[in-house]
Amino acid sequence: MNATPAEPVTWPSGKRAAACFTFDVDAESAILNVDAAHGDRMSVMSHQAYGPLVGVPRLLTLLARHDVRSTFFVPGYTAVRYPDVVRAIADAGHEIAHHGYLHEVLTGKSPEEEARILDRGSEALAALTGEAPVGYRAPMWELNWHSPTLLADRGFLYDTSLMDADHPYELRVGEHGQLVEIPVQWALDDWEQYCYLPEISGSGLIESPRKAAEIWRLEFEGLRSVGGCFVLTNHPFLSGRPSRAAALEELVEHVVSCSDVWVAPLRDIALHVRGLGLTPRSIIRPDPADF
Amino acid sequence: MNATPAEPVTWPSGKRAAACFTFDVDAESAILNVDAAHGDRMSVMSHQAYGPLVGVPRLLTLLARHDVRSTFFVPGYTAVRYPDVVRAIADAGHEIAHHGYLHEVLTGKSPEEEARILDRGSEALAALTGEAPVGYRAPMWELNWHSPTLLADRGFLYDTSLMDADHPYELRVGEHGQLVEIPVQWALDDWEQYCYLPEISGSGLIESPRKAAEIWRLEFEGLRSVGGCFVLTNHPFLSGRPSRAAALEELVEHVVSCSDVWVAPLRDIALHVRGLGLTPRSIIRPDPADF
Amino acid sequence: MNATPAEPVTWPSGKRAAACFTFDVDAESAILNVDAAHGDRMSVMSHQAYGPLVGVPRLLTLLARHDVRSTFFVPGYTAVRYPDVVRAIADAGHEIAHHGYLHEVLTGKSPEEEARILDRGSEALAALTGEAPVGYRAPMWELNWHSPTLLADRGFLYDTSLMDADHPYELRVGEHGQLVEIPVQWALDDWEQYCYLPEISGSGLIESPRKAAEIWRLEFEGLRSVGGCFVLTNHPFLSGRPSRAAALEELVEHVVSCSDVWVAPLRDIALHVRGLGLTPRSIIRPDPADF
Amino acid sequence: MNATPAEPVTWPSGKRAAACFTFDVDAESAILNVDAAHGDRMSVMSHQAYGPLVGVPRLLTLLARHDVRSTFFVPGYTAVRYPDVVRAIADAGHEIAHHGYLHEVLTGKSPEEEARILDRGSEALAALTGEAPVGYRAPMWELNWHSPTLLADRGFLYDTSLMDADHPYELRVGEHGQLVEIPVQWALDDWEQYCYLPEISGSGLIESPRKAAEIWRLEFEGLRSVGGCFVLTNHPFLSGRPSRAAALEELVEHVVSCSDVWVAPLRDIALHVRGLGLTPRSIIRPDPADF
């Protein structure tokens, strides 16, 4: 046994790193999936609805102001509940990608159950945008070992849920398949900084946008210096609030001003990586016989 | 289905945003409602009593110093236990609004139970001030889907417990009713920053008044810039402590110095909104059949 | 019913506020009382032993450097396990006060059980110092409603476990008794800022000494401005660490430099308050019939 | 009974303090030991794999840049799964020390079980490096009272899991044995600042590298001033991330620039201490009969 790291990638001419500001439009899904009974709590539902109703329009304007195209991960139920919002995202030139139907956390799910969820989510998005999504992000970034096969079988180009590299790679799937993997990390997520929903989520503390933006900017500079891919994950129900959007905008402004950084939707980044013809890499599942 | 955002509102002439410094005088209620046995803990009770006994007088002086009229949400039991304190608030020109009788969290309560609590709270306040409250804030901001009807039936003008907009709107209630809704948000609350009561509440961490005030000021500027309504929620047993009151006062001073911001009690803000003749907006309850 | 606040106190001539840097020498007690089985964990015990072995000597030197006399709350078991350490505290001119025998949290304890603990703790201290302690601090600041009577019956001069005022007062005990109460508050404690013991205590986060010292200094200035009594609580196993002691020393230096602040052991502060001849104040226990 | 503190130590000529930047290469072990079922979570495993695959190479380069030799604590399973990575650490001149086989937390384990784990871990490391480790760090720093005997019986030179001093000492083991103990502390660990794994570990908050580095630098200065030994613990799956490594590098740079501080692997520090001929010190286990 000898697990090996992802080999480095090159970026388009003149660029030494890449970046994408991604948004998970979880809205009610992430909460209803924890417990459908939370749907009985009008205030909790209104807290989540802020995302598509107020956060998304604000963030679309913000991205347009800096000419940034991005990737939005949309649970199928969000598309059913807010079709106009999701259409507006697509119409603004952003990528719509897969994030489950009801933000189903996949830990413990069988391949059959997971397949049903994948198909239901794809259908909900395709019904709205006219095309099936090619990018996938597992809710809570919880991929099962069988997930990559399910994704490859359905023609997905990329996944963005793993955490073992600073930049994308080709993931070996089965014997002949492959999937571009664009890694993420918990420090580049707004949930841990901002989310508080009593008895549902959060440590109970809420951080200042200055602190969140400091972490993200430091890691952006870190990833930039190593030729990595900066993938930030924001939730419109959190980072759509005015002061958080303002802090995010300062970061967007800075990143866009770095001429050595390629800012693009994840689909474009994945296509670029696919074009590099990398040798797919295997991730070795820990074998209980070894421990 | 297509949930839609609240339409923008206009503010009184010359103003582009509104602000209210609200106070929840929970005192013992919020803790006794978690578990009546906490009443056996003398120190815990004294921690809560700090609010009406020391915090409220200090905050009343602070508000008077800046000529700010505000809204105090008072559980009925607080009015029974501290009648002089509640009278002093009213005498200083502030609005006394409804916050349950014993800070009852309404999740899972039937309309009948909730109605009894509403009436008991109103009676306790009216017995003291001579008039029934017209504003309501659900304990823990936990409104049920049936709550707006109960409030409208009782003649309430406004509620301030939902979180799906940056500014007030008219909420459609039943077929013909309406209620002004003035949204709140968790980041504009002092509980998450300051509260620690072992085995009762809090993450265990306590933040600096500087950090709390930074979050609130950033969000004030954010809401100001989008024409929103800044509703800050402080608890006298927390923010009545000297250094926290001092940090709050700096913020009050700043907000009052912004000539484009209308600082007023929530009742005045609600009356202004009512006068705009907005079309009431419906909030669509998630239908389990869709997920 | 109409609970009333503590009346203001005056301080010795030329002083407008008071301050005491108190230390709870919990050592192993606070952990063994949670679960005696923690005594089987050698590392956990060593973490607590740092307090008397390293923290106390460092803090004694620090206090001596600024000529500050203070109050140390010592569980009886700490006196049994570290007699030389406790003697060194007394020899340096500091007050030794009561903090239970094994840091027993008193919630739910009967008066008889509590009496036994009180007596056992007093005996352990008296055996070492030759005099019974006159000051008491309940472990976890958890006083029962019957505790003041038990304390007064045993001749205690003061307690420092309640939280409903910015300064000391005379607490009415029974019909004719009284006890000086010197209030504390959670924000003036180092446990919430620094303590982390896996599966035993702490949120899991550990704060910087700069942040802790900022909170304490802001509240010192706040209490100073209102004529209050600043009572800081530090634990030698936490604040005895070098960088935390350094941050504490900066604060001590500042407080001592304020000529309008009277820095004294709590016993001296209690004696001063006793000398004022205040009318004892009652704290009204919440009556379940009212809620 | 009278537990006594560790006597001071002297450092090599011209040095008044010592420092070591240690790394725990827990990788998958620390998580699999919590629950082997976490091995089914591909994303969680990839989060841990970041340590050996990306973090370790980055940190080795960082240490080489400043000519710092260090100590890496490697669970046996990490050596089995990543032999090339562990060999690279040893080849770079760093010490490979013992950290269990699967990061087994030893609380409640019998001496026989613990012995089996110790031997299994040593064999896994020796198979790779050709020599048995002489240094030991208990997973979660949880030493049992019987652990020192087990370590001394197996020829270990030092342990680094206790917390009752600012500098190393000779620990009395049984009647005639001894073990150098190099104390640690929770504030000098990156886990509390950075780790978040949903439902597995972490408070839910993630701190900025600036805040973590501030705590560590303040404590370094504190320990330096008292002649102590600064032992920082970083986990490559956490502090191997670019911005955290950058913050760590600033600290390394500073520490190395202090000519009065001896930076060395823990083995060298332990050998130095052994050479001082200190009288071994006993730690007295709390006796339930006393409480």
Coordinates of C-alpha atoms in Angstrom, one line a residue, chain D:
Chain D
M1 CA 1.0 14.2 51.1
N2 CA 2.7 17.1 49.4
A3 CA 3.1 17.0 45.7
T4 CA 6.1 19.1 44.6
P5 CA 7.0 20.8 41.4
A6 CA 9.6 19.8 38.9
E7 CA 13.0 21.4 39.6
P8 CA 14.3 23.8 37.0
V9 CA 16.6 22.6 34.3
T10 CA 19.5 24.2 32.6
W11 CA 19.9 24.3 28.8
P12 CA 23.0 24.0 26.6
S13 CA 25.5 26.8 26.9
G14 CA 24.2 30.2 25.8
K15 CA 20.6 29.0 25.8
R16 CA 17.9 29.9 28.2
A17 CA 15.0 28.0 26.7
A18 CA 14.2 25.2 24.3
A19 CA 11.7 24.7 21.5
C20 CA 10.5 21.9 19.3
F21 CA 7.9 22.1 16.5
T22 CA 6.3 18.6 16.7
F23 CA 3.9 17.1 14.2
D24 CA 1.3 14.3 14.8
V25 CA 0.8 12.5 11.6
D26 CA -2.5 11.1 12.6
A27 CA -4.0 10.9 9.1
E28 CA -6.9 8.4 9.1
S29 CA -5.9 6.7 12.4
A30 CA -7.3 9.4 14.7
I31 CA -10.7 9.1 13.0
L32 CA -10.9 5.4 12.5
N33 CA -10.1 4.9 16.1
V34 CA -13.1 7.0 17.1
D35 CA -15.3 4.7 15.0
A36 CA -14.1 2.3 12.3
A37 CA -17.3 3.1 10.4
H38 CA -15.9 6.5 9.5
G39 CA -13.7 4.6 7.1
D40 CA -16.9 4.3 4.9
R41 CA -16.9 8.0 4.5
M42 CA -14.7 8.8 1.4
S43 CA -14.7 12.6 2.0
V44 CA -13.7 12.2 5.6
M45 CA -10.9 9.9 4.7
S46 CA -9.7 12.3 2.0
H47 CA -9.7 15.1 4.6
Q48 CA -7.3 13.1 6.8
A49 CA -5.2 11.9 3.8
Y50 CA -4.4 15.5 3.1
G51 CA -1.9 15.3 6.0
P52 CA 0.6 12.8 4.7
L53 CA -0.1 13.5 1.0
V54 CA 0.2 17.3 0.9
G55 CA 0.8 18.6 4.4
V56 CA 3.9 16.6 5.3
P57 CA 5.9 17.4 2.1
R58 CA 5.0 21.1 2.5
L59 CA 6.1 21.1 6.2
L60 CA 9.3 19.2 5.4
T61 CA 10.2 21.9 2.9
L62 CA 9.3 24.6 5.4
L63 CA 11.5 23.0 8.1
A64 CA 14.4 22.5 5.7
R65 CA 14.2 26.2 4.7
H66 CA 14.9 27.1 8.3
D67 CA 17.3 24.3 9.0
V68 CA 15.0 23.0 11.7
R69 CA 15.1 19.3 12.8
S70 CA 11.9 18.2 14.5
T71 CA 9.9 15.3 15.9
F72 CA 7.1 13.6 14.1
F73 CA 4.7 11.3 16.0
V74 CA 3.5 8.6 13.7
P75 CA 0.8 6.1 14.5
G76 CA 1.8 2.6 13.2
Y77 CA -1.1 2.5 10.7
T78 CA 0.2 5.8 9.1
A79 CA 3.5 4.0 8.5
V80 CA 1.7 1.1 7.0
R81 CA -0.4 3.2 4.7
Y82 CA 2.1 5.9 3.8
P83 CA 5.6 4.2 4.0
D84 CA 7.2 6.6 1.5
V85 CA 5.9 9.6 3.4
V86 CA 7.3 8.3 6.7
R87 CA 10.6 7.4 5.1
A88 CA 10.8 10.9 3.7
I89 CA 10.4 12.4 7.1
A90 CA 13.2 10.2 8.5
D91 CA 15.4 10.8 5.5
A92 CA 15.1 14.6 6.1
G93 CA 16.7 14.1 9.5
H94 CA 13.7 14.3 11.7
E95 CA 12.9 12.0 14.6
I96 CA 10.1 9.4 14.1
A97 CA 8.4 8.8 17.5
H98 CA 5.5 6.7 18.8
H99 CA 1.9 7.7 18.7
G100 CA 0.0 4.4 19.1
Y101 CA -0.9 2.1 16.3
L102 CA -4.3 3.4 15.3
H103 CA -4.2 6.5 17.6
E104 CA -5.8 4.4 20.4
V105 CA -7.0 6.6 23.3
L106 CA -5.8 4.7 26.3
T107 CA -8.3 5.8 28.9
G108 CA -9.7 2.6 30.5
K109 CA -7.3 0.3 28.7
S110 CA -5.6 -2.5 30.8
P111 CA -1.8 -2.7 31.0
E112 CA -2.0 -5.8 28.7
E113 CA -4.0 -4.1 26.0
E114 CA -1.8 -1.0 26.2
A115 CA 1.3 -3.2 26.0
R116 CA 0.0 -4.8 22.8
I117 CA -0.7 -1.4 21.2
L118 CA 2.7 -0.1 22.2
D119 CA 4.5 -3.1 20.7
R120 CA 2.4 -3.1 17.5
G121 CA 3.2 0.6 17.0
S122 CA 6.9 0.2 17.6
E123 CA 7.1 -2.7 15.2
A124 CA 5.4 -0.8 12.5
L125 CA 7.8 2.1 12.9
A126 CA 10.9 -0.1 13.3
A127 CA 9.9 -2.1 10.1
L128 CA 10.2 1.1 8.2
T129 CA 13.1 3.0 9.9
G130 CA 15.1 0.1 11.1
E131 CA 15.1 1.3 14.7
A132 CA 12.6 1.4 17.5
P133 CA 11.3 4.8 18.5
V134 CA 12.6 6.2 21.8
G135 CA 10.0 8.9 22.2
Y136 CA 6.3 8.5 23.0
R137 CA 3.2 10.7 22.9
A138 CA -0.1 9.2 24.0
P139 CA -3.0 9.8 21.6
M140 CA -5.1 12.7 23.0
W141 CA -2.2 13.1 25.5
E142 CA -4.1 10.5 27.7
L143 CA -1.5 8.7 29.8
N144 CA -2.6 6.0 32.3
W145 CA -0.9 5.7 35.6
H146 CA 0.5 2.4 34.5
S147 CA 1.8 3.8 31.2
P148 CA 5.2 5.1 32.4
T149 CA 6.2 1.6 33.6
L150 CA 5.2 0.1 30.2
L151 CA 7.3 2.7 28.4
A152 CA 10.3 2.3 30.7
D153 CA 10.2 -1.5 30.4
R154 CA 10.4 -1.1 26.6
G155 CA 13.4 1.2 26.8
F156 CA 11.7 4.4 25.9
L157 CA 13.8 7.5 26.7
Y158 CA 11.0 10.0 27.0
D159 CA 7.3 10.7 27.0
T160 CA 5.6 13.9 26.1
S161 CA 1.9 13.7 27.3
L162 CA 1.8 15.3 30.7
M163 CA 1.1 18.9 31.6
D164 CA 2.3 19.8 35.0
A165 CA 5.5 21.8 34.3
D166 CA 6.9 24.4 31.9
H167 CA 10.0 22.3 31.2
P168 CA 11.1 18.6 31.1
Y169 CA 11.9 16.6 34.2
E170 CA 12.9 13.0 35.1
L171 CA 9.8 11.1 36.1
R172 CA 10.2 8.4 38.7
V173 CA 9.0 5.1 37.3
G174 CA 8.4 2.3 39.8
E175 CA 11.2 2.0 42.4
H176 CA 14.3 2.4 40.3
G177 CA 13.2 3.4 36.8
Q178 CA 12.9 6.8 35.2
L179 CA 11.6 8.4 32.0
V180 CA 12.2 11.9 30.8
E181 CA 8.9 13.8 30.6
I182 CA 8.6 16.7 28.2
P183 CA 5.3 18.5 29.1
V184 CA 2.8 19.8 26.6
Q185 CA -0.3 21.9 26.9
W186 CA -3.7 22.3 25.1
A187 CA -3.0 25.9 24.0
L188 CA 0.0 24.7 22.0
D189 CA -2.0 22.5 19.7
D190 CA -3.6 23.3 16.3
W191 CA -6.6 20.9 16.7
E192 CA -8.6 23.3 18.9
Q193 CA -8.0 26.1 16.5
Y194 CA -8.6 24.5 13.2
C195 CA -10.3 21.1 13.4
Y196 CA -13.8 20.6 12.1
L197 CA -15.2 17.3 11.0
P198 CA -19.0 17.2 11.2
E199 CA -20.3 14.8 13.9
I200 CA -16.7 13.7 14.6
S201 CA -14.7 16.5 16.1
G202 CA -14.5 20.2 16.6
S203 CA -16.7 22.9 18.2
G204 CA -17.9 23.8 14.7
L205 CA -15.9 27.0 14.6
I206 CA -12.7 27.4 12.6
E207 CA -10.1 30.0 13.6
S208 CA -7.9 32.2 11.5
P209 CA -4.2 31.3 11.3
R210 CA -3.5 34.8 12.6
K211 CA -5.3 34.0 15.9
A212 CA -3.6 30.6 16.3
A213 CA -0.2 32.0 15.6
E214 CA -0.8 34.8 18.1
I215 CA -1.6 32.4 20.9
W216 CA 1.5 30.3 20.1
R217 CA 3.8 33.2 19.8
L218 CA 2.7 34.8 23.1
E219 CA 3.2 31.4 24.9
F220 CA 6.6 31.0 23.2
E221 CA 7.7 34.3 24.6
G222 CA 6.2 33.4 27.9
L223 CA 8.0 30.1 28.1
R224 CA 11.2 31.7 26.8
S225 CA 11.2 34.2 29.6
V226 CA 10.8 31.5 32.3
G227 CA 13.4 29.2 30.8
G228 CA 10.9 26.7 29.7
C229 CA 10.5 24.3 26.8
F230 CA 8.1 25.3 24.0
V231 CA 6.5 22.2 22.5
L232 CA 4.1 23.0 19.7
T233 CA 1.9 20.3 18.2
N234 CA 0.6 20.6 14.7
H235 CA -1.3 18.1 12.6
P236 CA -0.3 18.0 8.9
F237 CA -3.9 17.5 7.8
L238 CA -4.7 20.8 9.5
S239 CA -1.6 23.0 9.6
G240 CA -0.4 21.6 6.2
R241 CA -3.0 23.9 4.5
P242 CA -1.1 26.7 2.7
S243 CA -2.2 29.7 4.8
R244 CA -1.7 27.8 8.1
A245 CA 1.7 26.6 7.0
A246 CA 2.5 30.2 6.2
A247 CA 1.5 31.4 9.6
L248 CA 3.5 28.6 11.2
E249 CA 6.5 29.5 9.1
E250 CA 6.5 33.1 10.4
L251 CA 6.6 31.6 13.9
V252 CA 9.4 29.2 13.0
E253 CA 11.3 32.1 11.6
H254 CA 10.9 34.1 14.7
V255 CA 11.8 31.2 17.1
V256 CA 14.9 30.3 15.0
S257 CA 16.0 34.0 15.1
C258 CA 16.1 33.9 18.9
S259 CA 19.7 33.1 19.6
D260 CA 18.9 32.3 23.3
V261 CA 16.5 29.5 22.3
W262 CA 17.7 25.9 21.5
V263 CA 15.6 24.4 18.7
A264 CA 16.0 20.7 18.6
P265 CA 14.1 17.4 18.2
L266 CA 12.6 16.1 21.4
R267 CA 15.0 13.2 21.5
D268 CA 17.9 15.6 21.7
I269 CA 16.2 17.6 24.4
A270 CA 15.5 14.4 26.3
L271 CA 19.1 13.2 26.0
H272 CA 20.2 16.6 27.3
V273 CA 17.9 16.3 30.3
R274 CA 19.0 12.8 31.0
G275 CA 22.6 14.1 31.0
L276 CA 21.7 16.6 33.8
G277 CA 21.4 13.8 36.3
L278 CA 18.3 15.1 37.9
T279 CA 16.6 13.4 40.8
P280 CA 13.6 11.6 39.4
R281 CA 10.3 13.2 40.6
S282 CA 7.2 11.3 41.6
I283 CA 3.7 12.3 40.7
I284 CA 1.2 11.3 43.4
R285 CA -2.0 9.7 42.2
P286 CA -5.1 11.1 44.0
D287 CA -6.3 8.7 46.6
P288 CA -10.1 8.3 46.7
A289 CA -9.8 7.9 50.5
D290 CA -8.9 11.7 50.6
F291 CA -12.1 12.8 48.9

